[in-house]
Structure formats: C-alpha cells, structure tokens
Coordinates of C-alpha atoms and ligand atoms in Angstrom, one line a residue:
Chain A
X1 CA -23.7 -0.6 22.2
X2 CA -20.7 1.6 20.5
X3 CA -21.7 4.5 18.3
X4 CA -19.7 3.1 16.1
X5 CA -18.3 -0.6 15.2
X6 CA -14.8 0.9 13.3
X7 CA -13.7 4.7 13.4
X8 CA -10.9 5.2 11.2
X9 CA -8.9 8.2 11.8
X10 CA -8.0 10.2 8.7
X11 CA -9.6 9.8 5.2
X12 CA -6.5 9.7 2.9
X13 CA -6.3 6.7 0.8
X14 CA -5.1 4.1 3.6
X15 CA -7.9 5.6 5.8
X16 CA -10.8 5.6 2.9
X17 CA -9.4 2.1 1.6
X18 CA -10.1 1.1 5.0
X19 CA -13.6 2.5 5.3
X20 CA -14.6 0.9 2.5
X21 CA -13.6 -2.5 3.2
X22 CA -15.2 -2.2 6.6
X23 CA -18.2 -1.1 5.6
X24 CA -18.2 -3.6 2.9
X25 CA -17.8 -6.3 5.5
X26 CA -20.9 -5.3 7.0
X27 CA -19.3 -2.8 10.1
X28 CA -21.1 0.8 11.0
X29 CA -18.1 2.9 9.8
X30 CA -17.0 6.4 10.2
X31 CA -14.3 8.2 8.9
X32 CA -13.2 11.7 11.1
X33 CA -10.8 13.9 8.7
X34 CA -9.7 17.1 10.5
X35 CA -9.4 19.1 7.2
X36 CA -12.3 20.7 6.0
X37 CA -11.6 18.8 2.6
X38 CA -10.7 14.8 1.4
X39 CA -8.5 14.9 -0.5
X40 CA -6.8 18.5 -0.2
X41 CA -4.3 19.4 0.6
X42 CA -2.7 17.4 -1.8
X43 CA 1.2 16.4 -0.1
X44 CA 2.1 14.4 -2.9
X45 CA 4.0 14.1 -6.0
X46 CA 0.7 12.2 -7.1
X47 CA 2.6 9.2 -9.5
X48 CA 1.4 5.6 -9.1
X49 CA 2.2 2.7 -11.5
X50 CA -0.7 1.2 -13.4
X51 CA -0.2 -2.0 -12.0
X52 CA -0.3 -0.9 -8.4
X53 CA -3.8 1.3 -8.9
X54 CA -5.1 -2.0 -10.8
X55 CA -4.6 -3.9 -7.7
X56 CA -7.6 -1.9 -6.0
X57 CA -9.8 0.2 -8.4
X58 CA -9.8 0.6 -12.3
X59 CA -8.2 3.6 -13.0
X60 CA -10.8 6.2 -14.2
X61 CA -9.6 8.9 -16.5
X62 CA -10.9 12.0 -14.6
X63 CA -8.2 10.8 -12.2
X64 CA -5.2 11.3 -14.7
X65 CA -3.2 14.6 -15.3
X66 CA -0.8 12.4 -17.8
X67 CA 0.5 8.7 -18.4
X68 CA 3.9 8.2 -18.4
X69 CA 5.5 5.7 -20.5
X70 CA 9.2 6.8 -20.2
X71 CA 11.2 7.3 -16.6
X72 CA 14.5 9.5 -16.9
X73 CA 17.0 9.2 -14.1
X74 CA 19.7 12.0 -14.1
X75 CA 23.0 11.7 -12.4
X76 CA 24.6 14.4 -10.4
X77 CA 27.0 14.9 -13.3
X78 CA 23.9 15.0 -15.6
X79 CA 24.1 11.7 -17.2
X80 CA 20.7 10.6 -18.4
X81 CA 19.9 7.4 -18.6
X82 CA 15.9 7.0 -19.8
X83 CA 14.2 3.7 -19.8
X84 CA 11.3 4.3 -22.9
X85 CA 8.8 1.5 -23.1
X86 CA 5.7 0.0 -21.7
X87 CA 2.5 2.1 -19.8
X88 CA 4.2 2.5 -16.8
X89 CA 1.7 4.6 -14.6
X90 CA 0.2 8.0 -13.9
X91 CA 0.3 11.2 -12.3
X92 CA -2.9 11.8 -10.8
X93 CA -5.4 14.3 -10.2
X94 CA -5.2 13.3 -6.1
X95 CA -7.8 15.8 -5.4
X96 CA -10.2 14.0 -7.4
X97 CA -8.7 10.5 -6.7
X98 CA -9.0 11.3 -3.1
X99 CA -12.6 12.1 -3.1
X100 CA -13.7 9.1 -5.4
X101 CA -12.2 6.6 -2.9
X102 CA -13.4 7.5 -0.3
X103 CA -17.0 7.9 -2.1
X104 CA -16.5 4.6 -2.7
X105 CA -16.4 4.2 1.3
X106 CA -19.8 5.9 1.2
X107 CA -21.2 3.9 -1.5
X108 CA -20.4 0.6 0.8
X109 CA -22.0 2.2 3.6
X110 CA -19.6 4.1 5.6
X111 CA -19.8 7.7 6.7
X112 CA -17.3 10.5 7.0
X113 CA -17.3 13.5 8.7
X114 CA -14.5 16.4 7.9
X115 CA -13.2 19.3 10.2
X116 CA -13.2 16.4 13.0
X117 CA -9.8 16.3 14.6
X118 CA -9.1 13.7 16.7
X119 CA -7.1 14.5 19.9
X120 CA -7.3 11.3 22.0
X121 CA -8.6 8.0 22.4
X122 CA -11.0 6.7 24.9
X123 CA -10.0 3.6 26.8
X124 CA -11.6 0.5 28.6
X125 CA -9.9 -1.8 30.5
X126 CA -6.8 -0.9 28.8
X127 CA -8.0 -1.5 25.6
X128 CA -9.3 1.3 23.1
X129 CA -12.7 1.6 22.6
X130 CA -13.0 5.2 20.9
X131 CA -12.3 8.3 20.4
X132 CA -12.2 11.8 21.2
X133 CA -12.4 14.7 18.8
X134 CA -13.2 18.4 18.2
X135 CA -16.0 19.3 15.4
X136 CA -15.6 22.5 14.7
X137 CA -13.7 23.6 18.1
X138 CA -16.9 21.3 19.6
X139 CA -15.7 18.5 21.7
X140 CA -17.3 15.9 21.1
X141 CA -16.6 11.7 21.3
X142 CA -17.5 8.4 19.7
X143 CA -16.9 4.6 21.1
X144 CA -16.2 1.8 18.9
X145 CA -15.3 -1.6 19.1
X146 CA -11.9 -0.5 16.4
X147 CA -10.2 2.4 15.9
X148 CA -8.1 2.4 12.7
X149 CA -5.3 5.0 13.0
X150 CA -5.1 6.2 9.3
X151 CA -3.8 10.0 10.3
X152 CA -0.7 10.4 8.0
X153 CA 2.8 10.5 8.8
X154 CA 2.0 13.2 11.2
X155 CA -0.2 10.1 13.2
X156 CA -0.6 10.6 16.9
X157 CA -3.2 7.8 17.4
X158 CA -0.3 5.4 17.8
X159 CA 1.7 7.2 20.2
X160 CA -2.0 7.2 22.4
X161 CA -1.7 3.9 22.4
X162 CA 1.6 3.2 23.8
X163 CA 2.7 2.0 20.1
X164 CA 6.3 3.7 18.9
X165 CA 5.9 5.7 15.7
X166 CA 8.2 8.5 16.3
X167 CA 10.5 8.4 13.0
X168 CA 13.8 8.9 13.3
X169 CA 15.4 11.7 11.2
X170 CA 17.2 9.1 8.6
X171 CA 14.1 7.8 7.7
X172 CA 12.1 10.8 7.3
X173 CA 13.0 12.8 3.8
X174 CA 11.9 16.3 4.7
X175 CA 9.8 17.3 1.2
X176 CA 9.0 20.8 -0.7
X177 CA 6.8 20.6 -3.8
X178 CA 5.8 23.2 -6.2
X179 CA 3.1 22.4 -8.9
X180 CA 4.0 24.9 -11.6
X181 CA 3.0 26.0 -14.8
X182 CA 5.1 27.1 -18.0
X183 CA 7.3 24.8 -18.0
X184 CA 8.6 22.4 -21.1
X185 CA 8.8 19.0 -19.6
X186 CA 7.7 15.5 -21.5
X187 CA 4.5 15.1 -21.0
X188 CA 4.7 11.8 -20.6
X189 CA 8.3 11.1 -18.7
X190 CA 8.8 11.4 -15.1
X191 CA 11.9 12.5 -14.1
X192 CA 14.4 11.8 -11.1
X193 CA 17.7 13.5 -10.3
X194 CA 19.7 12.0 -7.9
X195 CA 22.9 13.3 -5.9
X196 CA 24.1 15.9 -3.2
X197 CA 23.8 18.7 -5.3
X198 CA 20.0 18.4 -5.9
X199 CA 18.8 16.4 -2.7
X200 CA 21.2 15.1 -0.2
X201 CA 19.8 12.0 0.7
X202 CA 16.6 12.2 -1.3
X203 CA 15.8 13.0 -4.9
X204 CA 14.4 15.5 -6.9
X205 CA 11.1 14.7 -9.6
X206 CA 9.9 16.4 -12.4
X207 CA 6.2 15.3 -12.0
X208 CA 4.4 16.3 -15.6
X209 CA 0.7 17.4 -15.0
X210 CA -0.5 18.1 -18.8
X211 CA -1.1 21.8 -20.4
X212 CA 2.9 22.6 -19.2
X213 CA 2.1 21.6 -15.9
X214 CA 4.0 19.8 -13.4
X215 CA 4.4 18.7 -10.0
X216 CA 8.6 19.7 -9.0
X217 CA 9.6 18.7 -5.7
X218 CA 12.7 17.4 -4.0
X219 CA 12.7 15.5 -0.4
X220 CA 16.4 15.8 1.9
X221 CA 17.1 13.2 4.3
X222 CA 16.3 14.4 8.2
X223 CA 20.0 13.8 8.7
X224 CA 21.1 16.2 6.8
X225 CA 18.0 18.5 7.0
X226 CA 19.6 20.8 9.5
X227 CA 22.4 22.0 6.3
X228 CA 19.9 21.7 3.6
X229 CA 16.6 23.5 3.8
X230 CA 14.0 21.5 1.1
X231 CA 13.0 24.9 0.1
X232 CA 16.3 26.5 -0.9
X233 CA 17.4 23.9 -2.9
X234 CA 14.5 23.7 -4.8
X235 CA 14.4 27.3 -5.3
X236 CA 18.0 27.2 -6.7
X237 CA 16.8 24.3 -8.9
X238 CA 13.8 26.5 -10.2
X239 CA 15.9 29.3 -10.9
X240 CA 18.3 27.2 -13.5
X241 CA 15.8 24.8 -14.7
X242 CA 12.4 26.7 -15.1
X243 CA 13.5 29.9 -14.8
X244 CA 9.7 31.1 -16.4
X245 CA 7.8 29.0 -14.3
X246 CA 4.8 30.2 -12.4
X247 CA 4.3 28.4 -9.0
X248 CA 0.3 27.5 -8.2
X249 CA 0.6 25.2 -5.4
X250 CA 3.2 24.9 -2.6
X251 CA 3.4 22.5 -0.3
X252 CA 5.7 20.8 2.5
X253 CA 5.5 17.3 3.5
X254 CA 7.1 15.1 4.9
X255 CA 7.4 11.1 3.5
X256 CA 8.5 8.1 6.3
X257 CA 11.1 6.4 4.3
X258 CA 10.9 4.0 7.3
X259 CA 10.8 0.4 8.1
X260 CA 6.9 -0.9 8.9
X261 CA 6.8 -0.2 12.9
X262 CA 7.6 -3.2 14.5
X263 CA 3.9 -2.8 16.2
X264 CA 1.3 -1.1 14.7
X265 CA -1.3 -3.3 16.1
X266 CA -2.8 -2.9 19.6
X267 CA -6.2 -4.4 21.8
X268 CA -8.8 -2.2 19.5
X269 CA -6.7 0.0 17.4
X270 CA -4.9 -1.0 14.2
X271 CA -2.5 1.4 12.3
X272 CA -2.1 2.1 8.5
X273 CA -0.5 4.0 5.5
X274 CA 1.6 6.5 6.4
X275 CA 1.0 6.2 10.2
X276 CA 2.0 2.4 10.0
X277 CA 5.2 3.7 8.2
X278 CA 3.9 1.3 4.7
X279 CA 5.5 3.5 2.4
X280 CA 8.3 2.1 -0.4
X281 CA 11.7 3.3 1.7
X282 CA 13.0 3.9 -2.0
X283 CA 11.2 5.9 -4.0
X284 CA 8.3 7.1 -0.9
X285 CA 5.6 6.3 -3.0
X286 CA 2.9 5.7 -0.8
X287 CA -0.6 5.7 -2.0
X288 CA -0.3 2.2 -3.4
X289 CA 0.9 0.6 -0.4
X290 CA -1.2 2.9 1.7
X291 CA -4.6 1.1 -0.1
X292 CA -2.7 -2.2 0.5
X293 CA -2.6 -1.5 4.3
X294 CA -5.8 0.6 4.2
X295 CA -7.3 -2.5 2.3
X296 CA -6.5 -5.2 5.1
X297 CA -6.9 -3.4 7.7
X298 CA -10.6 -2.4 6.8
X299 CA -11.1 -6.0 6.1
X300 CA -9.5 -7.4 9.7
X301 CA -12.0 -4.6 11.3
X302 CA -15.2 -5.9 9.8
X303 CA -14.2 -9.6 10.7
X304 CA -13.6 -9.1 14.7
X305 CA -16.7 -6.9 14.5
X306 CA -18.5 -10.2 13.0
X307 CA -16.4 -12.2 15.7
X308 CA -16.7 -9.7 18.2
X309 CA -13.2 -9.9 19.1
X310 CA -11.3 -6.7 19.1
X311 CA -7.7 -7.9 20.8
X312 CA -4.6 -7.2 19.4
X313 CA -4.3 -11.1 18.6
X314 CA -7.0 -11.2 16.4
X315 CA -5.6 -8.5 14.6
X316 CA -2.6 -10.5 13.9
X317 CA -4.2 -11.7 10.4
X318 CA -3.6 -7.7 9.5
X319 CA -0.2 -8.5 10.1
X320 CA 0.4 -11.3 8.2
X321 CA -1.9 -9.9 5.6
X322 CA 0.9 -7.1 5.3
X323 CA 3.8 -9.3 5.4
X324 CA 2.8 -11.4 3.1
X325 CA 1.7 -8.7 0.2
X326 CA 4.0 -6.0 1.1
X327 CA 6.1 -6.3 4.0
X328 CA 9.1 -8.8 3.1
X329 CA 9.6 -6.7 -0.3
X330 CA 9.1 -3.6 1.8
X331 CA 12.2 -5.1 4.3
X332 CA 14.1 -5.3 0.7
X333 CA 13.5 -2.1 -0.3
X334 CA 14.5 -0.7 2.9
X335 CA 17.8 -2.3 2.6
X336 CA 18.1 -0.8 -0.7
X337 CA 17.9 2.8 0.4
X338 CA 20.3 1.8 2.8
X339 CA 22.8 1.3 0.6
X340 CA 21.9 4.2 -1.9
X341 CA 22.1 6.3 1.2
X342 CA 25.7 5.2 1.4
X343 CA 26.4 6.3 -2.6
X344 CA 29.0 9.3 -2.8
X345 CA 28.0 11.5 -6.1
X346 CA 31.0 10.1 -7.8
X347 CA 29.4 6.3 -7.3
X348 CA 26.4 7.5 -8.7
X349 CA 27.9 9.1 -11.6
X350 CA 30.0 5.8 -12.3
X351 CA 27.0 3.9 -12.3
X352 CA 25.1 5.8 -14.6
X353 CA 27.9 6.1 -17.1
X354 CA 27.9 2.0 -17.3
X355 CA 24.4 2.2 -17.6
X356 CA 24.1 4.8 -20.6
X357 CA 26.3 2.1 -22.2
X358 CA 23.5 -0.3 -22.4
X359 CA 22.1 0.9 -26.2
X360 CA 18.8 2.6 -26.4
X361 CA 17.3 0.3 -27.8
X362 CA 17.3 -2.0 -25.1
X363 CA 16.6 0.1 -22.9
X364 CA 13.5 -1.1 -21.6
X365 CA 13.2 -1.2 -17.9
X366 CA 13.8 -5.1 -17.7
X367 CA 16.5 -5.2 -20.0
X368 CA 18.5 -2.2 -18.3
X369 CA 18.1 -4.3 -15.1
X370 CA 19.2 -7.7 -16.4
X371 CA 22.1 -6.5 -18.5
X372 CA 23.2 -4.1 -16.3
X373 CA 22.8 -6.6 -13.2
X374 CA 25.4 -8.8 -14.5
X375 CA 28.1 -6.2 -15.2
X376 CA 28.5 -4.9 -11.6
X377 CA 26.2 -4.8 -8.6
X378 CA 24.3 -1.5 -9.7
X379 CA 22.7 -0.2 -7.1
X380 CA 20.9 2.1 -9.0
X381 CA 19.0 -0.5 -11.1
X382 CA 17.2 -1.3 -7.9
X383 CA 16.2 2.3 -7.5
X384 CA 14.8 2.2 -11.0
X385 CA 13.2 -1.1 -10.8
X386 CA 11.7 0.3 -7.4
X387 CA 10.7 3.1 -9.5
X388 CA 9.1 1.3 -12.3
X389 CA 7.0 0.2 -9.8
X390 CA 6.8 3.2 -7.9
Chain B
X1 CA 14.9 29.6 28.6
X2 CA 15.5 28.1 25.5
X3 CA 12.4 27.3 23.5
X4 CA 10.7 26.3 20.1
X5 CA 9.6 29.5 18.7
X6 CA 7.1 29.4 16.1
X7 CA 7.8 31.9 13.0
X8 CA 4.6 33.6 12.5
X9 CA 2.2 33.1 9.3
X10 CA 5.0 30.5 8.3
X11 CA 4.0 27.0 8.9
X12 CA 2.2 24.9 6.3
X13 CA 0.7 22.1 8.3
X14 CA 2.2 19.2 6.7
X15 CA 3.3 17.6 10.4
X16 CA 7.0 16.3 9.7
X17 CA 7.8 18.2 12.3
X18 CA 5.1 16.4 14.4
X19 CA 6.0 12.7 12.9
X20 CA 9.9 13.0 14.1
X21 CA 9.0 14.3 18.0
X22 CA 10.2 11.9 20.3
X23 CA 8.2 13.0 23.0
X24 CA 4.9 13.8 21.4
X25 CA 5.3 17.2 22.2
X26 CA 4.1 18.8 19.0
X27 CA -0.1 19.5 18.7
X28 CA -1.2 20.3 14.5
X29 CA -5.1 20.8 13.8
X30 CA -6.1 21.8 10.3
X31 CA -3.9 25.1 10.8
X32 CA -3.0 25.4 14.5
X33 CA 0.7 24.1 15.4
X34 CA 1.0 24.2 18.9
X35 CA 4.7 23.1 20.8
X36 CA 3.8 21.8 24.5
X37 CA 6.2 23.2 26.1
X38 CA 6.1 21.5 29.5
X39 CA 6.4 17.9 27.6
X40 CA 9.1 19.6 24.9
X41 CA 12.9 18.6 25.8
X42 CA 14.4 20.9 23.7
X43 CA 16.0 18.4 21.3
X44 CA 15.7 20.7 18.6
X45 CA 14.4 17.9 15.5
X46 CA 11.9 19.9 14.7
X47 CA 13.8 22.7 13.7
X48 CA 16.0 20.7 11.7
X49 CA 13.3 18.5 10.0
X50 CA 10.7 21.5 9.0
X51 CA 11.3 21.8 5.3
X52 CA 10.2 25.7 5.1
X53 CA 12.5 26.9 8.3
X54 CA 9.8 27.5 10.7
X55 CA 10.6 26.5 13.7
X56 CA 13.5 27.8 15.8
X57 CA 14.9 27.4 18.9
X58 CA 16.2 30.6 20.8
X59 CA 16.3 32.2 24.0
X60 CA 12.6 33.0 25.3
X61 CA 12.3 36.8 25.4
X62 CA 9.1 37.8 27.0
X63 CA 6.5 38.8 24.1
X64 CA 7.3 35.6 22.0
X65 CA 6.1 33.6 24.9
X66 CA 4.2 30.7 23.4
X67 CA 2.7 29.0 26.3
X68 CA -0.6 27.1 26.0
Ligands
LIG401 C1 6.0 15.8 -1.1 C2 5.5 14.4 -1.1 C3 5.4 13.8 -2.4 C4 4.9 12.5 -2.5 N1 4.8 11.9 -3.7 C5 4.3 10.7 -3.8 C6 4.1 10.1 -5.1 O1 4.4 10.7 -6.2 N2 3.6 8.8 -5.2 C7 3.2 8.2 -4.1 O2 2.7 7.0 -4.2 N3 3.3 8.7 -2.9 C8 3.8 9.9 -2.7 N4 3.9 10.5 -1.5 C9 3.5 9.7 -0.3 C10 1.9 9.8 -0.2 O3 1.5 11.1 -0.3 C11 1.5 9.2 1.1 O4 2.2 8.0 1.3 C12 0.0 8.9 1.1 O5 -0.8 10.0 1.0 C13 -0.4 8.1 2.4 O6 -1.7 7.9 2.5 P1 -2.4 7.8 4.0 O7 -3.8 7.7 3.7 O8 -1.6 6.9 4.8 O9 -2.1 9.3 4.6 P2 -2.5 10.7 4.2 O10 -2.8 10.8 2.8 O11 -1.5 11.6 4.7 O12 -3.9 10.9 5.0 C14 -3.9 11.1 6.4 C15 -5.1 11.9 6.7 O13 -5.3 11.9 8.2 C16 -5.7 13.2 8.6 N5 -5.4 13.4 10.0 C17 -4.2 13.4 10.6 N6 -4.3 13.6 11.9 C18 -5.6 13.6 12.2 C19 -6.4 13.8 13.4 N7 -5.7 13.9 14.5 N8 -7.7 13.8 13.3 C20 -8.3 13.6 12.1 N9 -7.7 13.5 10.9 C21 -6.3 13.5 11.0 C22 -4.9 14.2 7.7 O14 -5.5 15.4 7.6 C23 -4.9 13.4 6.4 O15 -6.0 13.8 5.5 C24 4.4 11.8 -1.3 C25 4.5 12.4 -0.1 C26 5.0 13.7 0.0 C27 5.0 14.4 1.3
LIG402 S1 7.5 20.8 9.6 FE1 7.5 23.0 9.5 S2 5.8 23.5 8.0 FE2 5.5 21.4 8.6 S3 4.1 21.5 10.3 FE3 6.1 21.5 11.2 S4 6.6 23.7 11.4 FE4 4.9 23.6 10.0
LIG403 S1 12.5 20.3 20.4 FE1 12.3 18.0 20.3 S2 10.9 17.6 22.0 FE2 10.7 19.7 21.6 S3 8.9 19.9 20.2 FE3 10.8 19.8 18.9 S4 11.1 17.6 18.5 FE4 9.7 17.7 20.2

C-alpha cells in the first residue's frame, strides 16, 4: 500500500489540472505546494485567449480583470500596427483563477496540502515511488505509485530523476513585472513592444487590469541577460511611459521559452507545465498549455493506477497525448522565435511599416496575416498570430 | 575563493536562477535561496540570469561566508 496513488508536485495550473484529472479517474491524489498560498505569488502577465481557457473550464467572471478585443504591437521605431476585432481573451484575476482550479481538484476528490516543499524523491528499484518533503521545516514523506513533477520552471523533481531540465540561457527570458495603478492604458487592448531598446530578445506588455490598472512587464533573453538587467529597463520604460504610476506588485520570473524536454517521462514520475518546458516559445504564454499538459498527465496517472503499471512505457500515451495536441505546433513555434530572435531592430521596423499599410479596416487578425503573408515572408505576422492565440 | 554571494534582503524567489543551473546547485523553499557550494562550479549563469541583480560572484572574504 502507498500513501498515496499520484502526488503531484506543485499546485499551479499544470499541477491542479493534473490533480483533478487524477482524482477524477478514480486515484487518491495529493497535491504538496511549498508556498503557503495557491495561487500567489502570482509570476504572470495573467492573459489567456478565450479559446484556449474554453478548452478546459468555462471562464467565470470573478476570474477576469478585463477582455481584450484589440492587440497592439509597437515596433522599436514606434510604428503601431493594432489588430481590432473579435473577443480575443482575458487578463485574469490568477489569484482567483489559481484557487478555483485547483478547488476543482478538491471537488473531484484530490487533496492539497501548502507550505510542503518537496526536496527529494524516494526510490525503489530504480523507479520513483514518492516523495520527500518538509511541512513546516518538519520532514516528513509520502510513497506513491506516480509522482507528477508540476514545480514550475524552477522544477527540481526532474533533475532527481536523472531527466535533463536545466534550460539553457537562450531559452529562458529572464522577466520583471510591475502591476501598477494610475496609468491610462485601453482597457481592453493588450499591448506588445518589440525591439532592443525595450527587451533584447524578449518583449515588453502592457497588460490592462480594469480601474487604471495594469500588469507592465518585459522578459530579456538569458543571452543577453548579463548587459540588460529586466529591472532597469523596465524602470527606464516606467519613467517615460507612466511616469505617475504607483507600483503594487513586483515580481521576477522567469518563463522557459524552451523546446518540450526531449524526456520528461520516467519509471513513476511524469513532468508537466513549466517543468516539462510546455510553454508557447513565442509569446511564453503558459497557463493554457500548462492545463493541456497538466490535463494528460493527470489522466495517464489515474489510468496506470487502474492498470497498475507505473513504467515509463506506459506513460508513453502522455507523450503522444502532448504531441498530438500541442507538441508539433509547439516545435513550430519554437522555430518561430528562432527566427524573430535573429530580427535586427531595423527588420522589425521594416516589417511593421508594410504592415501598417494593410488599411484599418482590414485589420482583423486573419486578414493582417493573409494579406500580409503574401507580400513578404513577415515574420512578425507569426508572432501576432501566436499572440492571437496567446 | 570565488563564490556566489547572495545580496541580502534582495532575492524574490521566482527560481530562474535555479531553472538555468547546470549542476543543480541552487536550493529555493518559499523564501530561503541557498547556493551549494560544494556542487557549484562557479559558471556564473546565475548571476547573469537573475532579473533583479542578486546574485554575484566575487572573491570570498571571510564574514560573507555562505556555507550550508
Ligand atoms: C513574468 C511572467 C509573465 C507571464 N505571463 C504570462 C501570460 O500573460 N500568459 C500566460 O499564459 N503565461 C504567462 N507566463 C507563464 C505562466 O505563468 C506559466 O507558464 C504558468 O504559471 C505555468 O504553470 P505551472 O503550473 O506549470 O507552473 P507554476 O504556475 O509556476 O506552478 C508551479 C508551482 O510549483 C511549486 N513548487 C516548485 N517547487 C516546489 C517544490 N520543491 N515543492 C513544492 N512545490 C513546489 C511552486 O511554488 C509553484 O506554485 C508568465 C510567466 C512569467 C514569469
Ligand atoms: S533569479 Fe534572482 S530573484 Fe530569482 S530566485 Fe534567483 S536570485 Fe532570487
Ligand atoms: S555559478 Fe553556475 S553552478 Fe554555481 S550556482 Fe550559479 S549556475 Fe549553478
């Protein structure tokens, strides 16, 4: 007998998403969060498209700060190119979103248990069959048949394991955010500025929150993270832009524009979110693909539990499960941010001036894409299309 | 010695520093970053990475000992 049939490390979405479905399928589930909240800190810009949140939960409207209908990208020069049209997506309330997910975890059946850092895994045979943690400074541990590594980019569960999840600096964008408020943004456009002189090798947003609120952040690329400290360029950026604006939250981060590891599956552990490396390489959204993983993994868990076959092979239905939804497109969008990586600021003004060409009024998202497709291979339309969909 | 010296009353917790270690070297509870030193090998990522300048690598002079 285990304590436990799944222990999923971390209760961020991946981790609750993965709760839930393993509870669901009829597995004793814990979830171990070593904050004292779910849900908080919040180290996130917090927008997800509508049709990405719609994949997993109906959106409730305690969980949105604004909906955005209108995405403006800004080139280093300051061309503005904005694509007005159809619901596009939100900027959450995480805090609250957060907590309701993973309530929905304890609604199927699972339970969680915060200020429980994990700090190793317990091993038979070779293969994981638990874990080790600290509840409040207590030592404590708990076997189980799967361990679900949910823990964030920051995940150490992998490395445990013997699975390689140490990002390299060109796929890490190294992030500051300040949620602010007095400041006169659109409530209902987000905002992206591109370029060296904002974020070299990242981007800046304009997140709006509601009341003249918003969430302002910029992420540099690791690579060039050793010139460009996140927090002085954002500063700078305060300074000129929002000038009046109070700061009420601060927070690093830091977002794995990565490929998906190569392995994130092992003999009783499975990895997800963040700590599988799921997020879109373009724009590092990550709560969307984060339930996706989250999602599959919870259900492979609850399946070998009901097999009673906990090998890495089994777990190979996870993996296909992720290539199928997410991981090809994800392989795409890597390539994509490749090549934007490789955009001087003069490339990116060039291509913003033959987009501002396209006239307003056709400016919705598809239309920008298709017309400006066929003049030149834009780059930048990929970006936004990744954007539209976060 | 050269070592990761850890500005005081600095770090936010957010683990980039932690994700891009190629050694696993870097320990983060709720609000406790701790660099092993004896696994560290002084590659110096983690300074670049940390988005708030935290972390720095310098010469160990005796009362910024670290050591767990
Ligand atoms: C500045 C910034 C802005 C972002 N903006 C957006 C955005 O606008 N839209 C978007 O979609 N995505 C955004 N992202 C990405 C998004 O926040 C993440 O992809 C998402 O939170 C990943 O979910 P997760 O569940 O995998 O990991 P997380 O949400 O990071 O959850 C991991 C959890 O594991 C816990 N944990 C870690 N180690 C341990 C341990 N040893 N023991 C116990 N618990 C542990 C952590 O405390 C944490 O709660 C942003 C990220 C950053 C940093
Ligand atoms: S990257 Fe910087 S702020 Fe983040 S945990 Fe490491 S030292 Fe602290
Ligand atoms: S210097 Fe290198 S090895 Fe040492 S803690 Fe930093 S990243 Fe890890």
């Amino acid at each position: 007998m285990t304590d436990f049939d799944v222990v999923v490390v971390g209760g961020g979405p991946a981790g609750s998403m993965a709760a839930w479905y393993a509870a669901k399928g009829g597995a004793k589930t814990i979830i171990l969060e070593k904050d004292r909240d779910i849900g908080y800190p919040v180290r996130c810009g917090e927008a997800v498209s509508d049709a990405g949140l719609r994949q997993f939960v109906e959106p409730e409207p305690n969980w949105i700060a604004a909906s955005i209908s209108n995405i403006r990208m800004v080139s280093p020069n300051g061309t503005v190119i904005d694509t007005a049209g159809q619901a596009l997506g939100y900027v959450l309330h995480r805090r609250i979103f957060d907590y309701d997910i993973a309530n929905k975890a304890v609604q199927a059946g699972a339970h969680i248990l915060t200020k429980a850092y994990v700090t190793g895994l317990l091993f038979d045979n070779g293969r994981v069959s638990g874990v080790e943690y600290e509840y409040l400074g207590e030592k404590r541990t708990l076997s189980a048949k799967v361990v679900i590594g949910a823990d964030g980019v920051e995940s150490r569960v992998g490395r445990w394991a013997g699975l390689r999840t140490a990002l390299k600096l060109r796929d890490t964008e190294s992030c500051v955010q300040f949620s602010v408020a007095n400041v006169d943004v659109d409530p209902e456009r987000i905002d992206f500025y591109v370029g060296h002189n904002y974020a070299p090798g990242g981007y800046l947003w304009v997140f709006p929150k509601g009341d003249g609120k918003a969430n302002i952040g910029l992420g540099v690329v690791g690579s060039e993270a050793k010139h460009y400290k996140a927090i002085d360029l954002l500063n700078r950026f305060m300074e000129k832009e929002f000038p009046n604006a109070s700061t009420l939250t601060m927070i690093c981060g830091g977002v794995p524009v990565a490929k998906t590891l190569k392995k994130y599956t092992a003999d009783g552990i499975m990895l997800t979110g963040d700590a599988a490396r799921m997020v879109n390489p373009v724009t590092g959204g990550g709560i969307v693909s984060g339930m996706h993983g989250g999602k599959l993994a919870g259900t492979t868990a609850a399946e070998a539990v009901e097999a009673g076959d906990f090998s890495e092979k089994f777990f190979d239905r996870y993996v296909k499960g992720w290539n199928k939804a997410g991981g090809e497109d994800h392989a795409r969008l890597y390539r994509i941010a490749d090549a934007v990586d490789s955009l001087s600021d003069p490339d990116l003004d060039d291509i913003a001036a033959s987009l501002s060409k396209v006239p307003q009024e056709k400016r919705s998202l598809l239309k920008i894409f298709t017309t400006a497709a066929k003049k030149r291979p834009s780059i930048l339309i990929d970006v936004a299309r990744a954007f539209a969909g976060f | 010695m050269i070592m990761i010296h850890i500005k005081e009353n600095k770090c936010d917790f957010c683990g980039t520093c932690v994700a891009v270690c190629p050694v696993d070297a870097i320990e983060m509870a709720e609000a406790d970053l701790k660099i092993i030193h004896e696994t560290c090998i002084d590659c110096d990522i983690c300074v670049w990475i940390c988005p708030i300048d935290v972390l720095e690598s310098r010469e160990n002079p005796e009362e910024e000992v670290v050591n767990d």
